[in-house]
Amino acid sequence: MAFKNQYLADLMETVKKRNPNEPEFHQAVTEVLESLEPVIEKHPEYIKMGVLDSIVEPERIIKFRVPWIDDKGNVHVNRGFRIQFNSAIGPYKGGLRFHPSVYEGIIKFLGFEQIFKNSLTGLPIGGGKGGSDFDPKGKSDMEVMRFCQSFMTELAKHIGPDTDVPAGDIGVGAREIGYLFGQYKRLRDEYSGVLTGKGLTYGGSLARTEATGYGLCYYTEEMLNDHDDSFKGKTVVISGSGNVAIFATQKATALGAKVVALSDSNGYIHDPDGIDLDAVKEIKLVKRGRIKEYVENHPNATYTEGCRGIWTIPCDIALPCATQNELDEDGAKALIANGVKAVCEGANMPSTPEAVHAFQSAGVLFGPAKAANAGGVATSALEMSQNSMRYSWTFEEVDAKLHDIMVNIYHNSAKAAKEYGMEGNLVAGANIAGFLKVANAMLAQGVC
Ligand code: NDP
Ligand code: 2IT
């Protein structure tokens, strides 16, 4: 889509020129700037004070070498990144991704999205993201440990509980966070909430593991309730089979839906009887295996090679929970043809712009990632609060706060969309509501 506003068109050109060959970052910025057209027409002060020029430029980019030694004694060198994007409303906060596809553009898009997502939670957290092109798949625990220790040896110089608080993302779960935390503590001689997603024996919060998937379902349920509908009796397709997908499956099932499909980067399973989540947890969380192993013990289930075909399975609700741009226009058209009612994004930017447009044009309820998957980082912020208090809330207390946060995100986004003349457009609503809080904090703090 072309920008009607010349200032925004010029800004987008500058972003592309300054960040060449980073299509994911361009995609994320384009979507946000498009939503902000009516906002800056009403508030020219954001342009005058350079808020938009600043918000698309990271405060700091840290890029470093990560050497490590495998079990056979061979030396490997990976690249590490931490992008500290915006600290207007709190310390930088956002996950670390370990995946071979990671490069600066991926971390930049994720860090940019994180600014608005974190703002939507209503909690005092700025935006940041990091990671490495290291692939934890097929590595031994000792190799992962040595990698994490090397990664943290550099990262520790740049983070801290009041400065920047990383967490998990793709390829970074409890095991990696444990090794990273251990190394930070050793280097700094400091026991603090410098990372979230920690184990429960050393400062982790109850419900953080479940939070992104649960939060996604709380948001989706609220959106459906607002349209006199719910998860009850619905057929659901979820992509991915990692942290977000597994706990989205658990909560959607608890809310009365039947989840019939999951995937990984090789292919997808379809179980018309409803996914047996204990079996998936055993394969993915305990054995770190592949999703195709599921069909060995589930005779009614089928496995298909290739992950994009998952969107051809008929369903009422689709929850993409794997990775960016995994749901394209063809996938969207297949879902729409099969009568999908709602799509909410568990992964970050899983739908291409063409897919989002197809859903919105067809009247499908569409919940964008920065709103729908904010439950993970929101609960990370609750972990930071508990660490600061040196106290822990019960599972039920954290879960209740998470639920309230997701309900508020839905309504605040819906309200912002309406206020700016785009009723029902939850993409624009999330971008506007997320932006306003950060922009006003930036204005108040002066050009800096
Ligand atoms: P995990 O590493 O636990 O799981 C990732 C899942 O996505 C795996 O099933 C993986 O399959 C699949 N996947 C990864 N890359 C690709 C690819 N290129 N094509 C197809 N499938 C792929 O990560 P999470 O569940 O934590 O993260 C999933 C998504 O949710 C990401 O977009 C992440 O940014 C987002 N997210 C995560 C949050 C969290 O708290 N963890 C919070 C908010 C958003 P395979 O095993 O084959 O690689
Ligand atoms: O994309 C995300 O919001 C996350 N990976 C979670 C970040 C966090 O700090 O918990």
GROMACS .gro file of C-alpha atoms in nm, residues 50-432:
model
  383
   50GLY     CA    1   1.119   1.381   1.571
   51VAL     CA    2   0.930   1.104   1.753
   52LEU     CA    3   0.869   0.902   1.438
   53ASP     CA    4   1.222   0.952   1.303
   54SER     CA    5   1.353   0.826   1.637
   55ILE     CA    6   1.114   0.536   1.688
   56VAL     CA    7   1.231   0.360   1.368
   57GLU     CA    8   1.597   0.390   1.470
   58PRO     CA    9   1.729   0.153   1.742
   59GLU     CA   10   1.887   0.328   2.040
   60ARG     CA   11   2.173   0.079   2.020
   61ILE     CA   12   2.278  -0.225   1.815
   62ILE     CA   13   2.523  -0.467   1.972
   63LYS     CA   14   2.676  -0.728   1.742
   64PHE     CA   15   2.937  -0.973   1.859
   65ARG     CA   16   3.137  -1.289   1.792
   66VAL     CA   17   3.038  -1.606   1.979
   67PRO     CA   18   3.312  -1.871   1.966
   68TRP     CA   19   3.243  -2.211   2.123
   69ILE     CA   20   3.380  -2.565   2.121
   70ASP     CA   21   3.174  -2.872   2.026
   71ASP     CA   22   3.196  -3.216   2.191
   72LYS     CA   23   3.465  -3.328   1.944
   73GLY     CA   24   3.687  -3.030   2.021
   74ASN     CA   25   3.611  -2.837   1.702
   75VAL     CA   26   3.586  -2.458   1.726
   76HIS     CA   27   3.275  -2.285   1.587
   77VAL     CA   28   3.205  -1.913   1.555
   78ASN     CA   29   2.850  -1.776   1.552
   79ARG     CA   30   2.713  -1.423   1.551
   80GLY     CA   31   2.534  -1.270   1.848
   81PHE     CA   32   2.302  -0.969   1.849
   82ARG     CA   33   2.120  -0.751   2.097
   83ILE     CA   34   1.918  -0.460   1.966
   84GLN     CA   35   1.813  -0.213   2.234
   85PHE     CA   36   1.538  -0.042   2.042
   86ASN     CA   37   1.346   0.188   2.272
   87SER     CA   38   1.366   0.261   2.646
   88ALA     CA   39   1.103   0.538   2.671
   89ILE     CA   40   0.869   0.346   2.903
   90GLY     CA   41   1.104   0.103   3.076
   91PRO     CA   42   1.419  -0.108   3.052
   92TYR     CA   43   1.464  -0.287   2.719
   93LYS     CA   44   1.272  -0.613   2.731
   94GLY     CA   45   1.241  -0.892   2.478
   95GLY     CA   46   1.352  -1.242   2.395
   96LEU     CA   47   1.659  -1.407   2.247
   97ARG     CA   48   1.616  -1.621   1.935
   98PHE     CA   49   1.864  -1.898   1.848
   99HIS     CA   50   1.791  -2.013   1.493
  100PRO     CA   51   2.011  -2.042   1.180
  101SER     CA   52   1.792  -1.786   0.999
  102VAL     CA   53   1.880  -1.510   1.248
  103TYR     CA   54   2.052  -1.200   1.106
  104GLU     CA   55   2.032  -0.831   1.194
  105GLY     CA   56   1.707  -0.774   0.998
  106ILE     CA   57   1.518  -1.044   1.189
  107ILE     CA   58   1.628  -0.907   1.526
  108LYS     CA   59   1.542  -0.553   1.414
  109PHE     CA   60   1.190  -0.649   1.309
  110LEU     CA   61   1.134  -0.837   1.633
  111GLY     CA   62   1.277  -0.553   1.843
  112PHE     CA   63   1.062  -0.296   1.664
  113GLU     CA   64   0.744  -0.502   1.718
  114GLN     CA   65   0.841  -0.549   2.081
  115ILE     CA   66   0.823  -0.171   2.149
  116PHE     CA   67   0.450  -0.157   2.073
  117LYS     CA   68   0.367  -0.499   2.217
  118ASN     CA   69   0.532  -0.414   2.548
  119SER     CA   70   0.351  -0.082   2.558
  120LEU     CA   71   0.017  -0.260   2.505
  121THR     CA   72   0.072  -0.475   2.814
  122GLY     CA   73   0.037  -0.159   3.026
  123LEU     CA   74   0.355  -0.255   3.214
  124PRO     CA   75   0.678  -0.049   3.230
  125ILE     CA   76   0.894  -0.228   2.972
  126GLY     CA   77   1.081  -0.089   2.672
  127GLY     CA   78   1.154  -0.281   2.351
  128GLY     CA   79   1.454  -0.497   2.267
  129LYS     CA   80   1.544  -0.829   2.107
  130GLY     CA   81   1.850  -1.043   2.054
  131GLY     CA   82   1.974  -1.378   1.941
  132SER     CA   83   2.215  -1.573   1.732
  133ASP     CA   84   2.239  -1.779   1.413
  134PHE     CA   85   2.337  -2.073   1.637
  135ASP     CA   86   2.115  -2.381   1.582
  136PRO     CA   87   2.045  -2.567   1.908
  137LYS     CA   88   1.886  -2.853   1.710
  138GLY     CA   89   2.092  -3.171   1.729
  139LYS     CA   90   2.341  -3.022   1.978
  140SER     CA   91   2.417  -3.191   2.308
  141ASP     CA   92   2.331  -3.021   2.638
  142MET     CA   93   2.703  -2.955   2.695
  143GLU     CA   94   2.738  -2.790   2.354
  144VAL     CA   95   2.436  -2.570   2.423
  145MET     CA   96   2.584  -2.484   2.764
  146ARG     CA   97   2.921  -2.385   2.618
  147PHE     CA   98   2.751  -2.175   2.353
  148CYS     CA   99   2.530  -1.999   2.611
  149GLN     CA  100   2.828  -1.929   2.836
  150SER     CA  101   3.020  -1.773   2.548
  151PHE     CA  102   2.716  -1.571   2.433
  152MET     CA  103   2.659  -1.436   2.785
  153THR     CA  104   3.027  -1.353   2.836
  154GLU     CA  105   2.977  -1.068   2.588
  155LEU     CA  106   2.607  -0.994   2.649
  156ALA     CA  107   2.661  -0.947   3.025
  157LYS     CA  108   2.843  -0.620   2.952
  158HIS     CA  109   2.527  -0.469   2.808
  159ILE     CA  110   2.234  -0.592   3.020
  160GLY     CA  111   2.109  -0.566   3.377
  161PRO     CA  112   1.783  -0.584   3.573
  162ASP     CA  113   1.722  -0.207   3.531
  163THR     CA  114   1.882  -0.179   3.185
  164ASP     CA  115   1.786  -0.468   2.961
  165VAL     CA  116   1.618  -0.796   3.055
  166PRO     CA  117   1.627  -1.072   2.789
  167ALA     CA  118   1.411  -1.387   2.784
  168GLY     CA  119   1.336  -1.679   2.550
  169ASP     CA  120   1.204  -1.699   2.194
  170ILE     CA  121   1.251  -1.961   1.920
  171GLY     CA  122   1.525  -2.204   2.026
  172VAL     CA  123   1.564  -2.048   2.371
  173GLY     CA  124   1.370  -2.216   2.649
  174ALA     CA  125   1.426  -2.306   3.014
  175ARG     CA  126   1.751  -2.495   2.943
  176GLU     CA  127   1.916  -2.204   2.763
  177ILE     CA  128   1.790  -1.942   3.011
  178GLY     CA  129   1.937  -2.150   3.294
  179TYR     CA  130   2.283  -2.162   3.136
  180LEU     CA  131   2.268  -1.791   3.048
  181PHE     CA  132   2.161  -1.696   3.400
  182GLY     CA  133   2.435  -1.908   3.558
  183GLN     CA  134   2.702  -1.738   3.348
  184TYR     CA  135   2.570  -1.385   3.416
  185LYS     CA  136   2.566  -1.453   3.791
  186ARG     CA  137   2.921  -1.586   3.779
  187LEU     CA  138   3.053  -1.290   3.578
  188ARG     CA  139   2.877  -1.016   3.776
  189ASP     CA  140   2.848  -1.180   4.119
  190GLU     CA  141   2.493  -1.058   4.123
  191TYR     CA  142   2.169  -1.250   4.185
  192SER     CA  143   1.905  -1.046   4.009
  193GLY     CA  144   1.613  -1.066   3.771
  194VAL     CA  145   1.836  -1.003   3.469
  195LEU     CA  146   1.659  -1.266   3.259
  196THR     CA  147   1.300  -1.390   3.262
  197GLY     CA  148   1.166  -1.735   3.188
  198LYS     CA  149   1.393  -1.865   3.464
  199GLY     CA  150   1.338  -2.203   3.632
  200LEU     CA  151   1.110  -2.206   3.936
  201THR     CA  152   1.397  -2.292   4.173
  202TYR     CA  153   1.594  -1.977   4.086
  203GLY     CA  154   1.355  -1.687   4.047
  204GLY     CA  155   1.120  -1.790   3.767
  205SER     CA  156   0.753  -1.702   3.775
  206LEU     CA  157   0.478  -1.958   3.785
  207ALA     CA  158   0.276  -1.949   3.460
  208ARG     CA  159   0.556  -1.788   3.251
  209THR     CA  160   0.604  -2.114   3.057
  210GLU     CA  161   0.234  -2.127   2.972
  211ALA     CA  162   0.183  -1.751   2.936
  212THR     CA  163   0.215  -1.685   2.562
  213GLY     CA  164  -0.014  -1.971   2.457
  214TYR     CA  165  -0.262  -1.908   2.739
  215GLY     CA  166  -0.259  -1.533   2.675
  216LEU     CA  167  -0.321  -1.590   2.304
  217CYS     CA  168  -0.633  -1.789   2.391
  218TYR     CA  169  -0.753  -1.532   2.647
  219TYR     CA  170  -0.723  -1.259   2.384
  220THR     CA  171  -0.896  -1.474   2.120
  221GLU     CA  172  -1.177  -1.571   2.359
  222GLU     CA  173  -1.237  -1.203   2.447
  223MET     CA  174  -1.245  -1.109   2.079
  224LEU     CA  175  -1.492  -1.391   2.010
  225ASN     CA  176  -1.704  -1.300   2.316
  226ASP     CA  177  -1.721  -0.943   2.186
  227HIS     CA  178  -1.882  -1.091   1.873
  228ASP     CA  179  -2.119  -1.321   2.067
  229ASP     CA  180  -1.905  -1.625   2.006
  230SER     CA  181  -1.644  -1.837   2.191
  231PHE     CA  182  -1.397  -2.127   2.158
  232LYS     CA  183  -1.665  -2.374   2.271
  233GLY     CA  184  -1.729  -2.644   2.010
  234LYS     CA  185  -1.486  -2.492   1.758
  235THR     CA  186  -1.229  -2.673   1.544
  236VAL     CA  187  -0.885  -2.515   1.573
  237VAL     CA  188  -0.568  -2.543   1.364
  238ILE     CA  189  -0.242  -2.437   1.531
  239SER     CA  190   0.094  -2.424   1.353
  240GLY     CA  191   0.422  -2.495   1.528
  241SER     CA  192   0.471  -2.737   1.815
  242GLY     CA  193   0.698  -2.537   2.042
  243ASN     CA  194   0.631  -2.343   2.360
  244VAL     CA  195   0.357  -2.117   2.221
  245ALA     CA  196   0.175  -2.385   2.017
  246ILE     CA  197   0.173  -2.640   2.299
  247PHE     CA  198   0.020  -2.411   2.561
  248ALA     CA  199  -0.223  -2.257   2.311
  249THR     CA  200  -0.342  -2.613   2.240
  250GLN     CA  201  -0.381  -2.675   2.613
  251LYS     CA  202  -0.587  -2.359   2.678
  252ALA     CA  203  -0.800  -2.379   2.362
  253THR     CA  204  -0.891  -2.736   2.460
  254ALA     CA  205  -0.973  -2.626   2.816
  255LEU     CA  206  -1.202  -2.357   2.670
  256GLY     CA  207  -1.400  -2.625   2.486
  257ALA     CA  208  -1.239  -2.632   2.141
  258LYS     CA  209  -1.091  -2.926   1.951
  259VAL     CA  210  -0.738  -2.867   1.820
  260VAL     CA  211  -0.685  -3.094   1.519
  261ALA     CA  212  -0.343  -2.998   1.379
  262LEU     CA  213   0.012  -2.899   1.477
  263SER     CA  214   0.333  -2.869   1.275
  264ASP     CA  215   0.708  -2.819   1.275
  265SER     CA  216   0.937  -2.690   1.003
  266ASN     CA  217   0.927  -3.029   0.826
  267GLY     CA  218   0.553  -3.099   0.812
  268TYR     CA  219   0.219  -3.117   0.989
  269ILE     CA  220   0.000  -3.368   1.170
  270HIS     CA  221  -0.379  -3.383   1.141
  271ASP     CA  222  -0.568  -3.572   1.410
  272PRO     CA  223  -0.946  -3.546   1.355
  273ASP     CA  224  -0.999  -3.695   1.705
  274GLY     CA  225  -0.829  -3.394   1.862
  275ILE     CA  226  -0.458  -3.362   1.944
  276ASP     CA  227  -0.331  -3.582   2.229
  277LEU     CA  228  -0.125  -3.313   2.399
  278ASP     CA  229   0.053  -3.544   2.645
  279ALA     CA  230   0.196  -3.732   2.347
  280VAL     CA  231   0.309  -3.405   2.185
  281LYS     CA  232   0.473  -3.287   2.508
  282GLU     CA  233   0.660  -3.616   2.538
  283ILE     CA  234   0.787  -3.589   2.178
  284LYS     CA  235   0.870  -3.218   2.175
  285LEU     CA  236   0.954  -3.121   2.532
  286VAL     CA  237   1.105  -3.442   2.672
  287LYS     CA  238   1.263  -3.613   2.368
  288ARG     CA  239   1.319  -3.296   2.158
  289GLY     CA  240   1.192  -3.506   1.864
  290ARG     CA  241   0.996  -3.432   1.545
  291ILE     CA  242   0.619  -3.389   1.517
  292LYS     CA  243   0.589  -3.675   1.265
  293GLU     CA  244   0.663  -3.923   1.548
  294TYR     CA  245   0.306  -3.852   1.670
  295VAL     CA  246   0.145  -4.072   1.401
  296GLU     CA  247   0.339  -4.380   1.518
  297ASN     CA  248   0.095  -4.420   1.811
  298HIS     CA  249  -0.213  -4.242   1.674
  299PRO     CA  250  -0.359  -4.450   1.388
  300ASN     CA  251  -0.630  -4.195   1.297
  301ALA     CA  252  -0.375  -3.916   1.258
  302THR     CA  253  -0.189  -3.835   0.935
  303TYR     CA  254   0.146  -3.667   0.874
  304THR     CA  255   0.212  -3.455   0.564
  305GLU     CA  256   0.554  -3.327   0.460
  306GLY     CA  257   0.582  -2.949   0.417
  307CYS     CA  258   0.443  -2.708   0.677
  308ARG     CA  259   0.236  -2.469   0.460
  309GLY     CA  260  -0.033  -2.727   0.376
  310ILE     CA  261  -0.161  -2.704   0.733
  311TRP     CA  262  -0.383  -2.408   0.631
  312THR     CA  263  -0.585  -2.631   0.395
  313ILE     CA  264  -0.732  -2.820   0.693
  314PRO     CA  265  -1.088  -2.693   0.752
  315CYS     CA  266  -1.125  -2.506   1.083
  316ASP     CA  267  -1.318  -2.229   1.258
  317ILE     CA  268  -1.013  -2.073   1.425
  318ALA     CA  269  -0.650  -2.064   1.309
  319LEU     CA  270  -0.364  -1.975   1.544
  320PRO     CA  271  -0.028  -1.946   1.361
  321CYS     CA  272   0.235  -2.011   1.632
  322ALA     CA  273   0.557  -2.101   1.445
  323THR     CA  274   0.742  -1.816   1.273
  324GLN     CA  275   0.730  -1.502   1.054
  325ASN     CA  276   0.556  -1.513   0.715
  326GLU     CA  277   0.443  -1.874   0.758
  327LEU     CA  278   0.086  -1.787   0.648
  328ASP     CA  279   0.075  -1.636   0.299
  329GLU     CA  280  -0.206  -1.528   0.069
  330ASP     CA  281  -0.266  -1.885  -0.057
  331GLY     CA  282  -0.293  -2.008   0.302
  332ALA     CA  283  -0.532  -1.726   0.387
  333LYS     CA  284  -0.748  -1.799   0.083
  334ALA     CA  285  -0.765  -2.169   0.174
  335LEU     CA  286  -0.870  -2.085   0.530
  336ILE     CA  287  -1.133  -1.836   0.408
  337ALA     CA  288  -1.271  -2.086   0.153
  338ASN     CA  289  -1.312  -2.335   0.437
  339GLY     CA  290  -1.507  -2.085   0.647
  340VAL     CA  291  -1.251  -1.971   0.908
  341LYS     CA  292  -1.408  -1.723   1.154
  342ALA     CA  293  -1.106  -1.599   1.347
  343VAL     CA  294  -0.727  -1.586   1.310
  344CYS     CA  295  -0.505  -1.476   1.597
  345GLU     CA  296  -0.127  -1.465   1.577
  346GLY     CA  297   0.079  -1.648   1.841
  347ALA     CA  298   0.403  -1.615   1.645
  348ASN     CA  299   0.557  -1.275   1.558
  349MET     CA  300   0.437  -1.149   1.218
  350PRO     CA  301   0.333  -1.497   1.093
  351SER     CA  302   0.090  -1.358   0.832
  352THR     CA  303   0.218  -1.184   0.521
  353PRO     CA  304   0.064  -0.841   0.445
  354GLU     CA  305  -0.135  -1.003   0.162
  355ALA     CA  306  -0.276  -1.264   0.401
  356VAL     CA  307  -0.377  -0.996   0.654
  357HIS     CA  308  -0.549  -0.801   0.378
  358ALA     CA  309  -0.734  -1.115   0.261
  359PHE     CA  310  -0.862  -1.186   0.614
  360GLN     CA  311  -0.973  -0.829   0.675
  361SER     CA  312  -1.146  -0.804   0.335
  362ALA     CA  313  -1.331  -1.129   0.398
  363GLY     CA  314  -1.455  -1.011   0.742
  364VAL     CA  315  -1.251  -1.270   0.933
  365LEU     CA  316  -1.177  -1.156   1.290
  366PHE     CA  317  -0.803  -1.093   1.292
  367GLY     CA  318  -0.590  -1.047   1.606
  368PRO     CA  319  -0.235  -0.927   1.527
  369ALA     CA  320   0.074  -1.068   1.699
  370LYS     CA  321   0.177  -0.762   1.898
  371ALA     CA  322  -0.157  -0.775   2.079
  372ALA     CA  323  -0.244  -1.146   2.073
  373ASN     CA  324   0.095  -1.285   2.181
  374ALA     CA  325   0.178  -1.016   2.440
  375GLY     CA  326   0.097  -1.252   2.727
  376GLY     CA  327   0.449  -1.394   2.728
  377VAL     CA  328   0.629  -1.066   2.774
  378ALA     CA  329   0.356  -0.941   3.011
  379THR     CA  330   0.422  -1.237   3.238
  380SER     CA  331   0.794  -1.173   3.202
  381ALA     CA  332   0.726  -0.825   3.343
  382LEU     CA  333   0.534  -0.991   3.628
  383GLU     CA  334   0.843  -1.209   3.685
  384MET     CA  335   1.053  -0.890   3.707
  385SER     CA  336   0.809  -0.749   3.965
  386GLN     CA  337   0.827  -1.065   4.175
  387ASN     CA  338   1.209  -1.067   4.154
  388SER     CA  339   1.223  -0.705   4.270
  389MET     CA  340   0.992  -0.785   4.562
  390ARG     CA  341   1.184  -1.107   4.635
  391TYR     CA  342   0.845  -1.273   4.655
  392SER     CA  343   0.636  -1.509   4.437
  393TRP     CA  344   0.272  -1.509   4.348
  394THR     CA  345   0.077  -1.835   4.309
  395PHE     CA  346  -0.002  -1.978   3.966
  396GLU     CA  347  -0.361  -1.860   4.004
  397GLU     CA  348  -0.254  -1.505   4.092
  398VAL     CA  349  -0.022  -1.475   3.791
  399ASP     CA  350  -0.275  -1.639   3.559
  400ALA     CA  351  -0.551  -1.400   3.674
  401LYS     CA  352  -0.327  -1.098   3.608
  402LEU     CA  353  -0.237  -1.240   3.265
  403HIS     CA  354  -0.606  -1.285   3.185
  404ASP     CA  355  -0.687  -0.924   3.281
  405ILE     CA  356  -0.395  -0.792   3.078
  406MET     CA  357  -0.509  -0.978   2.763
  407VAL     CA  358  -0.870  -0.865   2.804
  408ASN     CA  359  -0.749  -0.505   2.840
  409ILE     CA  360  -0.524  -0.532   2.535
  410TYR     CA  361  -0.818  -0.646   2.326
  411HIS     CA  362  -1.046  -0.364   2.443
  412ASN     CA  363  -0.778  -0.091   2.429
  413SER     CA  364  -0.694  -0.191   2.071
  414ALA     CA  365  -1.060  -0.207   1.966
  415LYS     CA  366  -1.121   0.134   2.127
  416ALA     CA  367  -0.819   0.299   1.959
  417ALA     CA  368  -0.928   0.164   1.618
  418LYS     CA  369  -1.274   0.311   1.668
  419GLU     CA  370  -1.142   0.647   1.790
  420TYR     CA  371  -0.933   0.686   1.476
  421GLY     CA  372  -1.211   0.584   1.238
  422MET     CA  373  -1.108   0.224   1.175
  423GLU     CA  374  -1.360   0.030   1.384
  424GLY     CA  375  -1.296  -0.345   1.388
  425ASN     CA  376  -0.939  -0.311   1.256
  426LEU     CA  377  -0.743  -0.463   1.543
  427VAL     CA  378  -0.413  -0.427   1.352
  428ALA     CA  379  -0.448  -0.049   1.337
  429GLY     CA  380  -0.589  -0.041   1.692
  430ALA     CA  381  -0.293  -0.229   1.840
  431ASN     CA  382  -0.040  -0.016   1.651
  432ILE     CA  383  -0.207   0.310   1.756
   0.00000   0.00000   0.00000
